[in-house]
Amino acid sequence: MAGPPPRWLDLDRRLVRHGLALLFAFAALFLRLSCIDTQPLWFDEGMTLHIVHAPDGLAYVHNTPPLYYWLLRPWTSWFGIGAAGLRSLSALAGAGFVWAAFHGARCAFGNRAALPAALLALLSPIQLYYSQEARAYALLLLLLLVALWMLWRLAERVRIGAFVLLVGASAGALYTHYLAAFLLAPAYAVCAWSPPPGARRTLVRALGAAALAVVLLLLPWLLTWSQSTEFEARDP
C-alpha cells in the first residue's frame, strides 16, 4: 500500500505546488524557445508580420478577432520582427498553458493528476508546434484552459476571484478566435448542471452573469467589425 508522498512533493503545500508549476512553465518556455527561428516564416505568419508591422496593418484584421495582434504589436516593438521575435509571444503562451494544465488538472482531478498533466502539456508535439508559430492558437489554448479551470472552481464554490478570471479568460478567448464559442458554450452549460439541485441555482446565476459580461465585453469589437468590414453583395 502506497504511503503518503514525501514532504517536498506534498502538493497540498502552497509553496511546493506553485514552485512545481513554475518549474514546468520555465522548462516549457526553454523548450519552446529552442530552435524557434530554425524554420522560415510561412504564408500565414507572413500575414501576421504584415498586420503587426505595417502602419495600417490592424485595419486588415477581419476574419479573426484582434487580441493576438493587439498584444503582438508592442511585443515585437521590444523583441523585433524576426522569426524569433514574432514567435516568442506564442512560446510564452505555450509555457502558460503548461502552468495552467498543472493547476487545472489538480483542481479537477486531484494532486495525482497535476504532474502527469503538466508533463503531457510540456511534451505534447502539437502544443509545441503551435507554441513556435506566429499565430494566435497558443494564446487561444491558454485562455480556453484557464476558462475551463475557473468553471471547475466555480462548480465547487462560487467565489469572486474565479468569476472575474472566468469572464476575463472567456472574453479573451473570444477576442482571439470566434470558434472559442463552440467550446465555451457547452462548457458553461455542462458546468451549470453539474451540482446537485440545491446548489444549482447559485451557480446558474453566476454563470449567467459571467456569460452576460462576456457578451458585453465582446460587443464593442463586433460593432466595430461590422462597421469597418465591407460585405460583398451576393446574387440571389
PDB file of C-alpha atoms in Angstrom:
ATOM      1  CA  MET A   1       0.000   0.000   0.000  1.00  0.00           C
ATOM      2  CA  ALA A   2       1.472   3.317  -1.079  1.00  0.00           C
ATOM      3  CA  GLY A   3       2.292   5.689   1.719  1.00  0.00           C
ATOM      4  CA  PRO A   4       1.929   9.486   1.739  1.00  0.00           C
ATOM      5  CA  PRO A   5       4.092  11.454  -0.720  1.00  0.00           C
ATOM      6  CA  PRO A   6       7.395  12.845   0.545  1.00  0.00           C
ATOM      7  CA  ARG A   7       7.113  16.209   2.219  1.00  0.00           C
ATOM      8  CA  TRP A   8       8.857  18.034  -0.635  1.00  0.00           C
ATOM      9  CA  LEU A   9       6.249  16.651  -3.075  1.00  0.00           C
ATOM     10  CA  ASP A  10       3.158  17.346  -0.951  1.00  0.00           C
ATOM     11  CA  LEU A  11       1.020  19.338  -3.405  1.00  0.00           C
ATOM     12  CA  ASP A  12      -1.268  20.495  -0.615  1.00  0.00           C
ATOM     13  CA  ARG A  13       1.545  22.812   0.451  1.00  0.00           C
ATOM     14  CA  ARG A  14       1.153  26.088  -1.425  1.00  0.00           C
ATOM     15  CA  LEU A  15       4.877  26.784  -1.873  1.00  0.00           C
ATOM     16  CA  VAL A  16       5.570  23.313  -3.304  1.00  0.00           C
ATOM     17  CA  ARG A  17       2.545  23.460  -5.597  1.00  0.00           C
ATOM     18  CA  HIS A  18       3.358  26.836  -7.097  1.00  0.00           C
ATOM     19  CA  GLY A  19       7.063  26.065  -7.278  1.00  0.00           C
ATOM     20  CA  LEU A  20       6.488  22.894  -9.290  1.00  0.00           C
ATOM     21  CA  ALA A  21       4.045  24.655 -11.609  1.00  0.00           C
ATOM     22  CA  LEU A  22       6.581  27.408 -12.282  1.00  0.00           C
ATOM     23  CA  LEU A  23       9.323  24.833 -12.825  1.00  0.00           C
ATOM     24  CA  PHE A  24       7.243  23.151 -15.512  1.00  0.00           C
ATOM     25  CA  ALA A  25       6.442  26.536 -17.058  1.00  0.00           C
ATOM     26  CA  PHE A  26      10.120  27.548 -17.248  1.00  0.00           C
ATOM     27  CA  ALA A  27      11.025  24.155 -18.727  1.00  0.00           C
ATOM     28  CA  ALA A  28       8.271  24.629 -21.301  1.00  0.00           C
ATOM     29  CA  LEU A  29       9.476  28.122 -22.171  1.00  0.00           C
ATOM     30  CA  PHE A  30      13.059  26.877 -22.626  1.00  0.00           C
ATOM     31  CA  LEU A  31      11.880  24.013 -24.834  1.00  0.00           C
ATOM     32  CA  ARG A  32       9.661  26.266 -26.956  1.00  0.00           C
ATOM     33  CA  LEU A  33      12.322  28.925 -27.430  1.00  0.00           C
ATOM     34  CA  SER A  34      14.856  26.330 -28.540  1.00  0.00           C
ATOM     35  CA  CYS A  35      15.290  26.456 -32.322  1.00  0.00           C
ATOM     36  CA  ILE A  36      12.273  28.763 -32.570  1.00  0.00           C
ATOM     37  CA  ASP A  37      13.733  30.541 -35.608  1.00  0.00           C
ATOM     38  CA  THR A  38      15.047  27.474 -37.434  1.00  0.00           C
ATOM     39  CA  GLN A  39      12.157  27.331 -39.910  1.00  0.00           C
ATOM     40  CA  PRO A  40      11.382  30.361 -42.122  1.00  0.00           C
ATOM     41  CA  LEU A  41       8.076  32.153 -41.798  1.00  0.00           C
ATOM     42  CA  TRP A  42       5.289  30.547 -43.800  1.00  0.00           C
ATOM     43  CA  PHE A  43       2.388  32.320 -45.530  1.00  0.00           C
ATOM     44  CA  ASP A  44       0.085  32.853 -42.549  1.00  0.00           C
ATOM     45  CA  GLU A  45       2.977  34.027 -40.401  1.00  0.00           C
ATOM     46  CA  GLY A  46       3.844  36.450 -43.187  1.00  0.00           C
ATOM     47  CA  MET A  47       0.328  37.860 -42.873  1.00  0.00           C
ATOM     48  CA  THR A  48       0.899  38.203 -39.141  1.00  0.00           C
ATOM     49  CA  LEU A  49       4.096  40.118 -39.857  1.00  0.00           C
ATOM     50  CA  HIS A  50       2.244  42.491 -42.187  1.00  0.00           C
ATOM     51  CA  ILE A  51      -0.527  43.112 -39.654  1.00  0.00           C
ATOM     52  CA  VAL A  52       1.837  43.950 -36.787  1.00  0.00           C
ATOM     53  CA  HIS A  53       4.493  45.818 -38.821  1.00  0.00           C
ATOM     54  CA  ALA A  54       2.591  47.859 -41.416  1.00  0.00           C
ATOM     55  CA  PRO A  55       1.285  51.180 -40.045  1.00  0.00           C
ATOM     56  CA  ASP A  56      -2.233  50.312 -41.196  1.00  0.00           C
ATOM     57  CA  GLY A  57      -1.853  46.583 -40.573  1.00  0.00           C
ATOM     58  CA  LEU A  58      -4.521  46.345 -37.886  1.00  0.00           C
ATOM     59  CA  ALA A  59      -7.059  47.599 -40.409  1.00  0.00           C
ATOM     60  CA  TYR A  60      -6.731  44.230 -42.155  1.00  0.00           C
ATOM     61  CA  VAL A  61      -7.925  42.194 -39.149  1.00  0.00           C
ATOM     62  CA  HIS A  62     -11.329  40.981 -40.310  1.00  0.00           C
ATOM     63  CA  ASN A  63     -11.511  37.198 -40.327  1.00  0.00           C
ATOM     64  CA  THR A  64     -10.319  36.815 -36.737  1.00  0.00           C
ATOM     65  CA  PRO A  65     -10.658  39.000 -33.633  1.00  0.00           C
ATOM     66  CA  PRO A  66      -7.749  41.318 -32.832  1.00  0.00           C
ATOM     67  CA  LEU A  67      -6.454  40.431 -29.349  1.00  0.00           C
ATOM     68  CA  TYR A  68      -3.417  38.468 -30.511  1.00  0.00           C
ATOM     69  CA  TYR A  69      -2.378  41.264 -32.877  1.00  0.00           C
ATOM     70  CA  TRP A  70      -3.004  43.932 -30.255  1.00  0.00           C
ATOM     71  CA  LEU A  71      -0.583  42.084 -27.973  1.00  0.00           C
ATOM     72  CA  LEU A  72       1.935  41.197 -30.678  1.00  0.00           C
ATOM     73  CA  ARG A  73       2.420  44.742 -31.977  1.00  0.00           C
ATOM     74  CA  PRO A  74       4.000  46.125 -28.764  1.00  0.00           C
ATOM     75  CA  TRP A  75       5.688  42.757 -28.182  1.00  0.00           C
ATOM     76  CA  THR A  76       7.563  42.984 -31.483  1.00  0.00           C
ATOM     77  CA  SER A  77       8.498  46.586 -30.775  1.00  0.00           C
ATOM     78  CA  TRP A  78      10.525  45.183 -27.856  1.00  0.00           C
ATOM     79  CA  PHE A  79      11.760  41.898 -29.342  1.00  0.00           C
ATOM     80  CA  GLY A  80      11.887  42.670 -33.063  1.00  0.00           C
ATOM     81  CA  ILE A  81      10.045  41.400 -36.119  1.00  0.00           C
ATOM     82  CA  GLY A  82      12.341  38.498 -36.928  1.00  0.00           C
ATOM     83  CA  ALA A  83      11.079  34.932 -36.714  1.00  0.00           C
ATOM     84  CA  ALA A  84      12.137  34.604 -33.062  1.00  0.00           C
ATOM     85  CA  GLY A  85      10.559  37.914 -32.065  1.00  0.00           C
ATOM     86  CA  LEU A  86       7.295  37.134 -33.818  1.00  0.00           C
ATOM     87  CA  ARG A  87       7.027  33.615 -32.408  1.00  0.00           C
ATOM     88  CA  SER A  88       8.223  34.257 -28.859  1.00  0.00           C
ATOM     89  CA  LEU A  89       4.821  35.538 -27.691  1.00  0.00           C
ATOM     90  CA  SER A  90       3.347  32.174 -28.669  1.00  0.00           C
ATOM     91  CA  ALA A  91       6.168  30.448 -26.781  1.00  0.00           C
ATOM     92  CA  LEU A  92       5.258  32.412 -23.656  1.00  0.00           C
ATOM     93  CA  ALA A  93       1.594  31.491 -24.093  1.00  0.00           C
ATOM     94  CA  GLY A  94       2.595  27.849 -24.534  1.00  0.00           C
ATOM     95  CA  ALA A  95       4.547  27.956 -21.270  1.00  0.00           C
ATOM     96  CA  GLY A  96       1.499  29.499 -19.603  1.00  0.00           C
ATOM     97  CA  PHE A  97      -0.586  26.612 -20.941  1.00  0.00           C
ATOM     98  CA  VAL A  98       1.690  24.117 -19.174  1.00  0.00           C
ATOM     99  CA  TRP A  99       1.392  26.106 -15.933  1.00  0.00           C
ATOM    100  CA  ALA A 100      -2.413  26.188 -16.242  1.00  0.00           C
ATOM    101  CA  ALA A 101      -2.515  22.463 -17.079  1.00  0.00           C
ATOM    102  CA  PHE A 102      -0.789  21.701 -13.766  1.00  0.00           C
ATOM    103  CA  HIS A 103      -3.207  23.778 -11.692  1.00  0.00           C
ATOM    104  CA  GLY A 104      -6.302  22.930 -13.719  1.00  0.00           C
ATOM    105  CA  ALA A 105      -5.706  19.187 -13.532  1.00  0.00           C
ATOM    106  CA  ARG A 106      -5.080  19.381  -9.797  1.00  0.00           C
ATOM    107  CA  CYS A 107      -8.289  21.367  -9.296  1.00  0.00           C
ATOM    108  CA  ALA A 108     -10.373  18.977 -11.392  1.00  0.00           C
ATOM    109  CA  PHE A 109      -8.871  15.580 -10.618  1.00  0.00           C
ATOM    110  CA  GLY A 110      -6.696  15.938  -7.522  1.00  0.00           C
ATOM    111  CA  ASN A 111      -2.992  16.033  -6.722  1.00  0.00           C
ATOM    112  CA  ARG A 112      -2.081  12.872  -8.598  1.00  0.00           C
ATOM    113  CA  ALA A 113      -3.233  14.350 -11.921  1.00  0.00           C
ATOM    114  CA  ALA A 114      -1.191  17.565 -11.709  1.00  0.00           C
ATOM    115  CA  LEU A 115       2.261  16.236 -12.591  1.00  0.00           C
ATOM    116  CA  PRO A 116       1.171  13.917 -15.461  1.00  0.00           C
ATOM    117  CA  ALA A 117      -0.994  16.673 -16.964  1.00  0.00           C
ATOM    118  CA  ALA A 118       1.853  19.200 -16.824  1.00  0.00           C
ATOM    119  CA  LEU A 119       4.289  16.668 -18.294  1.00  0.00           C
ATOM    120  CA  LEU A 120       1.885  15.817 -21.124  1.00  0.00           C
ATOM    121  CA  ALA A 121       1.372  19.520 -21.904  1.00  0.00           C
ATOM    122  CA  LEU A 122       5.122  20.121 -21.734  1.00  0.00           C
ATOM    123  CA  LEU A 123       5.947  17.418 -24.291  1.00  0.00           C
ATOM    124  CA  SER A 124       2.828  17.459 -26.496  1.00  0.00           C
ATOM    125  CA  PRO A 125       4.054  17.752 -30.121  1.00  0.00           C
ATOM    126  CA  ILE A 126       1.010  19.697 -31.345  1.00  0.00           C
ATOM    127  CA  GLN A 127       1.162  22.097 -28.390  1.00  0.00           C
ATOM    128  CA  LEU A 128       4.877  22.583 -29.001  1.00  0.00           C
ATOM    129  CA  TYR A 129       4.204  23.246 -32.692  1.00  0.00           C
ATOM    130  CA  TYR A 130       1.627  25.957 -32.013  1.00  0.00           C
ATOM    131  CA  SER A 131       3.915  27.479 -29.381  1.00  0.00           C
ATOM    132  CA  GLN A 132       6.540  28.055 -32.073  1.00  0.00           C
ATOM    133  CA  GLU A 133       4.209  29.646 -34.622  1.00  0.00           C
ATOM    134  CA  ALA A 134       3.416  33.331 -35.037  1.00  0.00           C
ATOM    135  CA  ARG A 135      -0.298  32.705 -34.935  1.00  0.00           C
ATOM    136  CA  ALA A 136      -2.954  33.059 -32.248  1.00  0.00           C
ATOM    137  CA  TYR A 137      -3.526  29.385 -31.436  1.00  0.00           C
ATOM    138  CA  ALA A 138      -1.183  29.080 -28.437  1.00  0.00           C
ATOM    139  CA  LEU A 139      -2.830  32.112 -26.830  1.00  0.00           C
ATOM    140  CA  LEU A 140      -6.268  30.674 -27.600  1.00  0.00           C
ATOM    141  CA  LEU A 141      -5.428  27.337 -25.952  1.00  0.00           C
ATOM    142  CA  LEU A 142      -4.114  29.086 -22.835  1.00  0.00           C
ATOM    143  CA  LEU A 143      -7.233  31.229 -22.436  1.00  0.00           C
ATOM    144  CA  LEU A 144      -9.590  28.309 -23.024  1.00  0.00           C
ATOM    145  CA  LEU A 145      -7.782  26.169 -20.465  1.00  0.00           C
ATOM    146  CA  VAL A 146      -7.918  28.950 -17.862  1.00  0.00           C
ATOM    147  CA  ALA A 147     -11.648  29.363 -18.555  1.00  0.00           C
ATOM    148  CA  LEU A 148     -12.250  25.626 -18.046  1.00  0.00           C
ATOM    149  CA  TRP A 149     -10.186  25.704 -14.850  1.00  0.00           C
ATOM    150  CA  MET A 150     -12.264  28.592 -13.477  1.00  0.00           C
ATOM    151  CA  LEU A 151     -15.505  26.853 -14.437  1.00  0.00           C
ATOM    152  CA  TRP A 152     -14.442  23.884 -12.347  1.00  0.00           C
ATOM    153  CA  ARG A 153     -13.599  26.140  -9.409  1.00  0.00           C
ATOM    154  CA  LEU A 154     -16.979  27.835  -9.634  1.00  0.00           C
ATOM    155  CA  ALA A 155     -18.710  24.444  -9.739  1.00  0.00           C
ATOM    156  CA  GLU A 156     -17.023  23.665  -6.419  1.00  0.00           C
ATOM    157  CA  ARG A 157     -17.862  27.014  -4.835  1.00  0.00           C
ATOM    158  CA  VAL A 158     -18.900  30.379  -6.278  1.00  0.00           C
ATOM    159  CA  ARG A 159     -16.233  32.949  -5.493  1.00  0.00           C
ATOM    160  CA  ILE A 160     -15.480  36.352  -6.922  1.00  0.00           C
ATOM    161  CA  GLY A 161     -11.886  35.645  -7.950  1.00  0.00           C
ATOM    162  CA  ALA A 162     -12.826  32.643 -10.082  1.00  0.00           C
ATOM    163  CA  PHE A 163     -15.746  34.614 -11.539  1.00  0.00           C
ATOM    164  CA  VAL A 164     -13.521  37.513 -12.629  1.00  0.00           C
ATOM    165  CA  LEU A 165     -10.901  35.191 -14.127  1.00  0.00           C
ATOM    166  CA  LEU A 166     -13.607  33.225 -15.940  1.00  0.00           C
ATOM    167  CA  VAL A 167     -15.002  36.379 -17.527  1.00  0.00           C
ATOM    168  CA  GLY A 168     -11.538  37.613 -18.492  1.00  0.00           C
ATOM    169  CA  ALA A 169     -10.399  34.291 -19.952  1.00  0.00           C
ATOM    170  CA  SER A 170     -13.667  33.714 -21.825  1.00  0.00           C
ATOM    171  CA  ALA A 171     -13.717  37.214 -23.287  1.00  0.00           C
ATOM    172  CA  GLY A 172     -10.027  36.931 -24.138  1.00  0.00           C
ATOM    173  CA  ALA A 173     -10.610  33.619 -25.937  1.00  0.00           C
ATOM    174  CA  LEU A 174     -13.441  35.120 -27.992  1.00  0.00           C
ATOM    175  CA  TYR A 175     -11.282  38.156 -28.780  1.00  0.00           C
ATOM    176  CA  THR A 176      -8.663  35.684 -30.035  1.00  0.00           C
ATOM    177  CA  HIS A 177     -10.819  33.370 -32.161  1.00  0.00           C
ATOM    178  CA  TYR A 178     -14.562  33.224 -32.803  1.00  0.00           C
ATOM    179  CA  LEU A 179     -14.565  29.408 -32.718  1.00  0.00           C
ATOM    180  CA  ALA A 180     -13.858  29.608 -28.973  1.00  0.00           C
ATOM    181  CA  ALA A 181     -17.627  29.949 -28.596  1.00  0.00           C
ATOM    182  CA  PHE A 182     -18.084  26.336 -29.708  1.00  0.00           C
ATOM    183  CA  LEU A 183     -16.140  25.145 -26.661  1.00  0.00           C
ATOM    184  CA  LEU A 184     -17.212  27.760 -24.141  1.00  0.00           C
ATOM    185  CA  ALA A 185     -20.978  27.469 -24.694  1.00  0.00           C
ATOM    186  CA  PRO A 186     -21.253  23.714 -23.945  1.00  0.00           C
ATOM    187  CA  ALA A 187     -18.704  24.042 -21.122  1.00  0.00           C
ATOM    188  CA  TYR A 188     -20.859  26.693 -19.431  1.00  0.00           C
ATOM    189  CA  ALA A 189     -23.968  24.538 -19.930  1.00  0.00           C
ATOM    190  CA  VAL A 190     -22.388  21.365 -18.526  1.00  0.00           C
ATOM    191  CA  CYS A 191     -20.952  23.277 -15.569  1.00  0.00           C
ATOM    192  CA  ALA A 192     -24.346  24.851 -14.799  1.00  0.00           C
ATOM    193  CA  TRP A 193     -25.992  21.438 -14.418  1.00  0.00           C
ATOM    194  CA  SER A 194     -23.141  19.686 -12.608  1.00  0.00           C
ATOM    195  CA  PRO A 195     -24.001  20.471  -8.962  1.00  0.00           C
ATOM    196  CA  PRO A 196     -26.936  18.906  -7.103  1.00  0.00           C
ATOM    197  CA  PRO A 197     -30.271  20.743  -7.493  1.00  0.00           C
ATOM    198  CA  GLY A 198     -29.963  22.517  -4.154  1.00  0.00           C
ATOM    199  CA  ALA A 199     -26.733  24.274  -5.119  1.00  0.00           C
ATOM    200  CA  ARG A 200     -27.503  24.678  -8.802  1.00  0.00           C
ATOM    201  CA  ARG A 201     -29.386  27.970  -8.644  1.00  0.00           C
ATOM    202  CA  THR A 202     -26.468  29.972  -7.270  1.00  0.00           C
ATOM    203  CA  LEU A 203     -24.096  28.562  -9.886  1.00  0.00           C
ATOM    204  CA  VAL A 204     -26.540  29.157 -12.748  1.00  0.00           C
ATOM    205  CA  ARG A 205     -26.896  32.776 -11.694  1.00  0.00           C
ATOM    206  CA  ALA A 206     -23.130  33.224 -11.529  1.00  0.00           C
ATOM    207  CA  LEU A 207     -22.597  31.634 -14.939  1.00  0.00           C
ATOM    208  CA  GLY A 208     -25.431  33.651 -16.459  1.00  0.00           C
ATOM    209  CA  ALA A 209     -23.854  36.849 -15.133  1.00  0.00           C
ATOM    210  CA  ALA A 210     -20.471  35.732 -16.474  1.00  0.00           C
ATOM    211  CA  ALA A 211     -21.905  34.991 -19.927  1.00  0.00           C
ATOM    212  CA  LEU A 212     -23.643  38.380 -19.996  1.00  0.00           C
ATOM    213  CA  ALA A 213     -20.422  40.148 -19.000  1.00  0.00           C
ATOM    214  CA  VAL A 214     -18.522  38.315 -21.755  1.00  0.00           C
ATOM    215  CA  VAL A 215     -21.104  39.339 -24.374  1.00  0.00           C
ATOM    216  CA  LEU A 216     -20.947  42.962 -23.231  1.00  0.00           C
ATOM    217  CA  LEU A 217     -17.148  42.926 -23.419  1.00  0.00           C
ATOM    218  CA  LEU A 218     -17.256  41.447 -26.920  1.00  0.00           C
ATOM    219  CA  LEU A 219     -19.928  43.827 -28.201  1.00  0.00           C
ATOM    220  CA  PRO A 220     -17.641  46.835 -28.911  1.00  0.00           C
ATOM    221  CA  TRP A 221     -15.461  44.761 -31.213  1.00  0.00           C
ATOM    222  CA  LEU A 222     -18.442  43.222 -33.012  1.00  0.00           C
ATOM    223  CA  LEU A 223     -19.870  46.690 -33.659  1.00  0.00           C
ATOM    224  CA  THR A 224     -16.504  47.978 -34.880  1.00  0.00           C
ATOM    225  CA  TRP A 225     -16.022  44.909 -37.066  1.00  0.00           C
ATOM    226  CA  SER A 226     -19.465  45.181 -38.661  1.00  0.00           C
ATOM    227  CA  GLN A 227     -18.956  48.869 -39.452  1.00  0.00           C
ATOM    228  CA  SER A 228     -15.411  48.565 -40.818  1.00  0.00           C
ATOM    229  CA  THR A 229     -15.836  45.393 -42.879  1.00  0.00           C
ATOM    230  CA  GLU A 230     -17.214  45.664 -46.371  1.00  0.00           C
ATOM    231  CA  PHE A 231     -19.653  42.871 -47.103  1.00  0.00           C
ATOM    232  CA  GLU A 232     -19.995  41.888 -50.729  1.00  0.00           C
ATOM    233  CA  ALA A 233     -23.480  41.708 -52.194  1.00  0.00           C
ATOM    234  CA  ARG A 234     -24.442  38.174 -53.177  1.00  0.00           C
ATOM    235  CA  ASP A 235     -26.660  37.202 -56.069  1.00  0.00           C
ATOM    236  CA  PRO A 236     -29.909  35.540 -55.011  1.00  0.00           C
TER     237      PRO A 236
END
